[in-house]
Amino acid sequence: MFDVISNEVLAPNLHQLVVRAPRIASSRQPGQFVMVRAEAGEERIPLTIGDADAAAGTITLFVQAIGASTRRIVAVPAGGRLRDVAGPLGLPTHIRNWGRVACVGGGVGTAVLFPLAKALAGAGNEVTTIIGGRSARYIILADELGALSRELLVTTEDGSLGVQGFVTHPLADLVADPARRPGAVFAVGPVPMMRAVAELTRPHGIETVVSLNPIMIDGTGMCGGCRVLVGGEAKFACVDGPEFDGHLVDFDNLADRLATYREAEAGHVCRVSGKEAA
Amino acid sequence: MSTVMTTKERLAIDRIHMAELDADSRSRNFDEVNRGLTPEEAVREAQRCIRCTNRQCVAGCPVGVSIPEFITALADGNLREAARILTRDNALPAVCGRVCPQETQCEAKCVRGIKGEPVAIGYLERFVADWATTNAAELGDEPLPPSTGRRVAVVGCGPAGLTAAGELARKGHGVTIFEALHDTGGVLRYGIPEFRLPKTIIDAEVARLLALGVTVECNVIIGKTLTLAQLREEFDAVFIANGAGLPVMLSIPGENLKGVYSANEYLTRVNLMGAGRDPDSTTPIIAGKRVAVIGGGNTAMDCVRTARRLGAERAMIIYRRSEEQMPARVEEIKHAKEEGVEFVMLTAPIAIGGDKDGWVATLRCLRMELGAPDSSGRRSPVPVEGSAYDIAVDVVVNAVGTRANPLLTATAPELELNRWGNIATDDNGATSVAGVYAGGDIVRGGATVILAMGDGKQAAVAIHDWLNRR
């Protein structure tokens, strides 16, 4: 059992949980994740470790409630417990000093981006951060990311905060300007966004790292449910990733495999609420 | 009464047939197929043992169960004594009585098998183990040995780890098992289906170990949560038994289509997570109306029989050799056939075809024929020219095998590996690192439950010796 120390709502359906997990807090590195179940009978859900405090023995998880299991996780209040938290899993981010780097986050991906941006800034990189969301309500961690970035650019689809449009617009400007062009780009967000970022940097030959979010079951490499095609080869995102070279990832296949259980998930919502899933 | 039976009288008794659920009804549910013996049947079968002096059955058992002794106690109607002997020698008797391939081990050595049918040792083991579970109160707690003050870490809660833990605890050592998943049992929990091994059996066997003072910590991944080096600092010895849970890919086109599973994923979803089996489970599974399972081992049989229970109209085994060459147990093949599984033999898949939405639609296969014997004497299958054809499917399960998972070894460079990535050990299970032992599939590659248990038992003896020498 893992104690939930705090549970705050950051944006609609997006919660920040601080969880007591001393072993994970001391062994985790940026880029790694945990598998979580709120209670018995639930699915195992992969969640990135957003931050950790080894001294306090806590890890921070950002959870977007989008299905039955994630709703169950965010419903655990401070003082409550999560039944299972296993990790840290996956390979840590390869951190080095590129000089200038751009960190690009979309929606809840911004939370996954946060530990990477923190580590990259810590390694002496000059970080430009671009985060985007549907509207101002969905923009998270702007202050935290702003504090460790040389420049923070915000985009919203409806223009309610920052520049109206997608994260790729300011990134295109950045890449086009030789004085600001990053040596590497880290992109985390929905599949179409990561694909768009990879396509944007490809002609410039800028190293582009994406963090993939395929369906996972065990998270330890024993089933291959999370396999993704990278450079034509099957890789297990839970042990070989979750970060890969964005120029080599088959995003079509990833998007397709992510849709495997769409009907089952809709069916489940149906039984619980008695309503059709949105 | 049995003590006065003559050998001739014993030889006159025919081997018992265990009752099974009717194939038609059982192929649509997850209830245990083999129903066990009644007390009368068990005593009668036990009387078939002629108490021969050479005791070859014991030599055939990888964990060395005192077979004639427990069977004699059972034949005499002394179930307490039978249970005491059995649970002393075997940490998981209710599991072994169900999943061991007795026909190639203890029963293969039984002298009664020379001229007829061997004593049903597996059935008797199962009967006594189940009796011990049901009558745990009557048996009372096993007296614990005095504590040695030594602590041993066991990595992995599968058959090898559970066996080693039981043996070490009985010698007075403090044992902690670290398990990566959220539940105990390893392959017994996530791999072997409920219809062969009810999960309550694993719970009961684990409870027996907990009563011996063994601690189990789930959700701890050695190599990630803690390293081997950290375990060595905290414990006096380590036994690594984390299995061979890494699926071998088919490496044919179309493997990433929706509806293609590794056996591990398919079985884990159903067995560990309850998908399609437990109405309270939130883990989904694509059940499939036409399911092709590729492979010929016990794992393939488990997958294909699971597919039937999830509602498949056609559940097919696709195997590139012939049925006689299948590594699966004869009983599993028989059960699968009774349950309506189709056996498509001498057939090798070469590609998986998909529909426009990325779902599996066809399995393209080549017919094979058996060629000349190779260096090992086995006739290798060779493709028949121009024989390619498609089988319509909506789920494909790959059950061709597993390899060592490098999760632990990747962060333990001090451990010597062999060329397959398995941990190298000596005959006692000692690795290249002093005080670190290993056994089961992480040493052997994908093998059997009972061989893993034999390794666990042997390593426990070696660890005990090693601790005593220090």
mmCIF file with all atom_site columns, C-alpha atoms in Angstrom, chain B residues 276-369:
data_model
loop_
_atom_site.group_PDB
_atom_site.id
_atom_site.type_symbol
_atom_site.label_atom_id
_atom_site.label_alt_id
_atom_site.label_comp_id
_atom_site.label_asym_id
_atom_site.label_entity_id
_atom_site.label_seq_id
_atom_site.pdbx_PDB_ins_code
_atom_site.Cartn_x
_atom_site.Cartn_y
_atom_site.Cartn_z
_atom_site.occupancy
_atom_site.B_iso_or_equiv
_atom_site.pdbx_formal_charge
_atom_site.auth_seq_id
_atom_site.auth_comp_id
_atom_site.auth_asym_id
_atom_site.auth_atom_id
_atom_site.pdbx_PDB_model_num
ATOM 1  C CA . GLY B 1 276 ? -12.834 -11.895 -19.868 1.00 0.00 ? 276 GLY B CA 1
ATOM 2  C CA . ARG B 1 277 ? -13.038 -14.093 -16.763 1.00 0.00 ? 277 ARG B CA 1
ATOM 3  C CA . ASP B 1 278 ? -13.771 -11.936 -13.733 1.00 0.00 ? 278 ASP B CA 1
ATOM 4  C CA . PRO B 1 279 ? -16.765 -9.600  -14.177 1.00 0.00 ? 279 PRO B CA 1
ATOM 5  C CA . ASP B 1 280 ? -15.157 -7.077  -11.799 1.00 0.00 ? 280 ASP B CA 1
ATOM 6  C CA . SER B 1 281 ? -11.971 -6.802  -13.849 1.00 0.00 ? 281 SER B CA 1
ATOM 7  C CA . THR B 1 282 ? -11.437 -3.554  -15.758 1.00 0.00 ? 282 THR B CA 1
ATOM 8  C CA . THR B 1 283 ? -8.657  -5.001  -17.938 1.00 0.00 ? 283 THR B CA 1
ATOM 9  C CA . PRO B 1 284 ? -9.935  -5.587  -21.490 1.00 0.00 ? 284 PRO B CA 1
ATOM 10 C CA . ILE B 1 285 ? -9.044  -8.341  -23.977 1.00 0.00 ? 285 ILE B CA 1
ATOM 11 C CA . ILE B 1 286 ? -9.817  -8.897  -27.641 1.00 0.00 ? 286 ILE B CA 1
ATOM 12 C CA . ALA B 1 287 ? -11.332 -12.345 -27.336 1.00 0.00 ? 287 ALA B CA 1
ATOM 13 C CA . GLY B 1 288 ? -11.625 -13.235 -31.031 1.00 0.00 ? 288 GLY B CA 1
ATOM 14 C CA . LYS B 1 289 ? -14.058 -15.505 -32.859 1.00 0.00 ? 289 LYS B CA 1
ATOM 15 C CA . ARG B 1 290 ? -11.296 -17.117 -34.928 1.00 0.00 ? 290 ARG B CA 1
ATOM 16 C CA . VAL B 1 291 ? -8.098  -17.456 -32.937 1.00 0.00 ? 291 VAL B CA 1
ATOM 17 C CA . ALA B 1 292 ? -4.817  -18.906 -34.206 1.00 0.00 ? 292 ALA B CA 1
ATOM 18 C CA . VAL B 1 293 ? -2.254  -19.888 -31.580 1.00 0.00 ? 293 VAL B CA 1
ATOM 19 C CA . ILE B 1 294 ? 1.234   -20.450 -32.944 1.00 0.00 ? 294 ILE B CA 1
ATOM 20 C CA . GLY B 1 295 ? 3.329   -23.076 -31.155 1.00 0.00 ? 295 GLY B CA 1
ATOM 21 C CA . GLY B 1 296 ? 3.097   -26.623 -29.800 1.00 0.00 ? 296 GLY B CA 1
ATOM 22 C CA . GLY B 1 297 ? 4.024   -26.389 -26.124 1.00 0.00 ? 297 GLY B CA 1
ATOM 23 C CA . ASN B 1 298 ? 1.949   -26.299 -22.943 1.00 0.00 ? 298 ASN B CA 1
ATOM 24 C CA . THR B 1 299 ? 1.772   -22.504 -23.202 1.00 0.00 ? 299 THR B CA 1
ATOM 25 C CA . ALA B 1 300 ? 0.173   -22.829 -26.633 1.00 0.00 ? 300 ALA B CA 1
ATOM 26 C CA . MET B 1 301 ? -2.375  -25.311 -25.209 1.00 0.00 ? 301 MET B CA 1
ATOM 27 C CA . ASP B 1 302 ? -3.167  -22.908 -22.354 1.00 0.00 ? 302 ASP B CA 1
ATOM 28 C CA . CYS B 1 303 ? -3.704  -20.056 -24.830 1.00 0.00 ? 303 CYS B CA 1
ATOM 29 C CA . VAL B 1 304 ? -5.898  -21.996 -27.233 1.00 0.00 ? 304 VAL B CA 1
ATOM 30 C CA . ARG B 1 305 ? -8.063  -23.485 -24.469 1.00 0.00 ? 305 ARG B CA 1
ATOM 31 C CA . THR B 1 306 ? -8.380  -19.972 -23.001 1.00 0.00 ? 306 THR B CA 1
ATOM 32 C CA . ALA B 1 307 ? -9.458  -18.685 -26.422 1.00 0.00 ? 307 ALA B CA 1
ATOM 33 C CA . ARG B 1 308 ? -12.267 -21.286 -26.488 1.00 0.00 ? 308 ARG B CA 1
ATOM 34 C CA . ARG B 1 309 ? -13.407 -20.170 -23.054 1.00 0.00 ? 309 ARG B CA 1
ATOM 35 C CA . LEU B 1 310 ? -13.406 -16.538 -24.167 1.00 0.00 ? 310 LEU B CA 1
ATOM 36 C CA . GLY B 1 311 ? -15.873 -17.545 -26.875 1.00 0.00 ? 311 GLY B CA 1
ATOM 37 C CA . ALA B 1 312 ? -13.813 -18.460 -29.953 1.00 0.00 ? 312 ALA B CA 1
ATOM 38 C CA . GLU B 1 313 ? -15.770 -20.474 -32.531 1.00 0.00 ? 313 GLU B CA 1
ATOM 39 C CA . ARG B 1 314 ? -12.555 -21.605 -34.194 1.00 0.00 ? 314 ARG B CA 1
ATOM 40 C CA . ALA B 1 315 ? -9.560  -21.999 -31.875 1.00 0.00 ? 315 ALA B CA 1
ATOM 41 C CA . MET B 1 316 ? -6.587  -23.322 -33.807 1.00 0.00 ? 316 MET B CA 1
ATOM 42 C CA . ILE B 1 317 ? -3.131  -24.599 -32.947 1.00 0.00 ? 317 ILE B CA 1
ATOM 43 C CA . ILE B 1 318 ? -0.699  -23.807 -35.752 1.00 0.00 ? 318 ILE B CA 1
ATOM 44 C CA . TYR B 1 319 ? 2.408   -25.969 -35.454 1.00 0.00 ? 319 TYR B CA 1
ATOM 45 C CA . ARG B 1 320 ? 5.197   -26.467 -37.967 1.00 0.00 ? 320 ARG B CA 1
ATOM 46 C CA . ARG B 1 321 ? 5.960   -30.063 -37.016 1.00 0.00 ? 321 ARG B CA 1
ATOM 47 C CA . SER B 1 322 ? 3.593   -32.997 -36.519 1.00 0.00 ? 322 SER B CA 1
ATOM 48 C CA . GLU B 1 323 ? 1.512   -33.817 -33.455 1.00 0.00 ? 323 GLU B CA 1
ATOM 49 C CA . GLU B 1 324 ? 3.880   -36.551 -32.230 1.00 0.00 ? 324 GLU B CA 1
ATOM 50 C CA . GLN B 1 325 ? 6.619   -33.939 -31.979 1.00 0.00 ? 325 GLN B CA 1
ATOM 51 C CA . MET B 1 326 ? 4.620   -31.487 -29.890 1.00 0.00 ? 326 MET B CA 1
ATOM 52 C CA . PRO B 1 327 ? 6.319   -30.653 -26.598 1.00 0.00 ? 327 PRO B CA 1
ATOM 53 C CA . ALA B 1 328 ? 2.934   -30.216 -24.865 1.00 0.00 ? 328 ALA B CA 1
ATOM 54 C CA . ARG B 1 329 ? 1.765   -32.836 -22.378 1.00 0.00 ? 329 ARG B CA 1
ATOM 55 C CA . VAL B 1 330 ? -0.380  -35.583 -23.877 1.00 0.00 ? 330 VAL B CA 1
ATOM 56 C CA . GLU B 1 331 ? -3.137  -34.768 -21.370 1.00 0.00 ? 331 GLU B CA 1
ATOM 57 C CA . GLU B 1 332 ? -3.225  -31.118 -22.456 1.00 0.00 ? 332 GLU B CA 1
ATOM 58 C CA . ILE B 1 333 ? -3.458  -32.093 -26.113 1.00 0.00 ? 333 ILE B CA 1
ATOM 59 C CA . LYS B 1 334 ? -6.262  -34.529 -25.304 1.00 0.00 ? 334 LYS B CA 1
ATOM 60 C CA . HIS B 1 335 ? -8.172  -31.952 -23.282 1.00 0.00 ? 335 HIS B CA 1
ATOM 61 C CA . ALA B 1 336 ? -7.759  -29.329 -25.993 1.00 0.00 ? 336 ALA B CA 1
ATOM 62 C CA . LYS B 1 337 ? -9.101  -31.718 -28.642 1.00 0.00 ? 337 LYS B CA 1
ATOM 63 C CA . GLU B 1 338 ? -12.081 -32.673 -26.491 1.00 0.00 ? 338 GLU B CA 1
ATOM 64 C CA . GLU B 1 339 ? -12.833 -28.978 -26.094 1.00 0.00 ? 339 GLU B CA 1
ATOM 65 C CA . GLY B 1 340 ? -13.050 -28.468 -29.841 1.00 0.00 ? 340 GLY B CA 1
ATOM 66 C CA . VAL B 1 341 ? -9.604  -27.058 -30.558 1.00 0.00 ? 341 VAL B CA 1
ATOM 67 C CA . GLU B 1 342 ? -8.466  -27.582 -34.162 1.00 0.00 ? 342 GLU B CA 1
ATOM 68 C CA . PHE B 1 343 ? -4.940  -28.887 -34.683 1.00 0.00 ? 343 PHE B CA 1
ATOM 69 C CA . VAL B 1 344 ? -3.383  -27.494 -37.857 1.00 0.00 ? 344 VAL B CA 1
ATOM 70 C CA . MET B 1 345 ? -0.155  -29.475 -38.084 1.00 0.00 ? 345 MET B CA 1
ATOM 71 C CA . LEU B 1 346 ? 2.881   -29.172 -40.382 1.00 0.00 ? 346 LEU B CA 1
ATOM 72 C CA . THR B 1 347 ? 2.004   -25.544 -40.965 1.00 0.00 ? 347 THR B CA 1
ATOM 73 C CA . ALA B 1 348 ? 4.256   -22.509 -40.546 1.00 0.00 ? 348 ALA B CA 1
ATOM 74 C CA . PRO B 1 349 ? 3.023   -18.900 -40.463 1.00 0.00 ? 349 PRO B CA 1
ATOM 75 C CA . ILE B 1 350 ? 4.897   -16.543 -42.773 1.00 0.00 ? 350 ILE B CA 1
ATOM 76 C CA . ALA B 1 351 ? 2.882   -13.305 -42.528 1.00 0.00 ? 351 ALA B CA 1
ATOM 77 C CA . ILE B 1 352 ? -0.078  -11.722 -40.765 1.00 0.00 ? 352 ILE B CA 1
ATOM 78 C CA . GLY B 1 353 ? -2.465  -9.739  -42.935 1.00 0.00 ? 353 GLY B CA 1
ATOM 79 C CA . GLY B 1 354 ? -4.609  -6.866  -41.726 1.00 0.00 ? 354 GLY B CA 1
ATOM 80 C CA . ASP B 1 355 ? -7.761  -5.037  -42.746 1.00 0.00 ? 355 ASP B CA 1
ATOM 81 C CA . LYS B 1 356 ? -7.983  -1.328  -43.563 1.00 0.00 ? 356 LYS B CA 1
ATOM 82 C CA . ASP B 1 357 ? -8.382  -0.429  -39.869 1.00 0.00 ? 357 ASP B CA 1
ATOM 83 C CA . GLY B 1 358 ? -5.224  -2.199  -38.771 1.00 0.00 ? 358 GLY B CA 1
ATOM 84 C CA . TRP B 1 359 ? -6.904  -5.305  -37.324 1.00 0.00 ? 359 TRP B CA 1
ATOM 85 C CA . VAL B 1 360 ? -5.648  -8.831  -37.916 1.00 0.00 ? 360 VAL B CA 1
ATOM 86 C CA . ALA B 1 361 ? -7.597  -10.517 -40.730 1.00 0.00 ? 361 ALA B CA 1
ATOM 87 C CA . THR B 1 362 ? -5.540  -13.396 -42.089 1.00 0.00 ? 362 THR B CA 1
ATOM 88 C CA . LEU B 1 363 ? -2.673  -15.663 -41.191 1.00 0.00 ? 363 LEU B CA 1
ATOM 89 C CA . ARG B 1 364 ? -0.644  -16.616 -44.253 1.00 0.00 ? 364 ARG B CA 1
ATOM 90 C CA . CYS B 1 365 ? 0.827   -20.105 -43.846 1.00 0.00 ? 365 CYS B CA 1
ATOM 91 C CA . LEU B 1 366 ? 3.048   -22.557 -45.668 1.00 0.00 ? 366 LEU B CA 1
ATOM 92 C CA . ARG B 1 367 ? 2.467   -26.297 -45.520 1.00 0.00 ? 367 ARG B CA 1
ATOM 93 C CA . MET B 1 368 ? 5.468   -28.224 -44.280 1.00 0.00 ? 368 MET B CA 1
ATOM 94 C CA . GLU B 1 369 ? 6.725   -31.777 -44.620 1.00 0.00 ? 369 GLU B CA 1
#
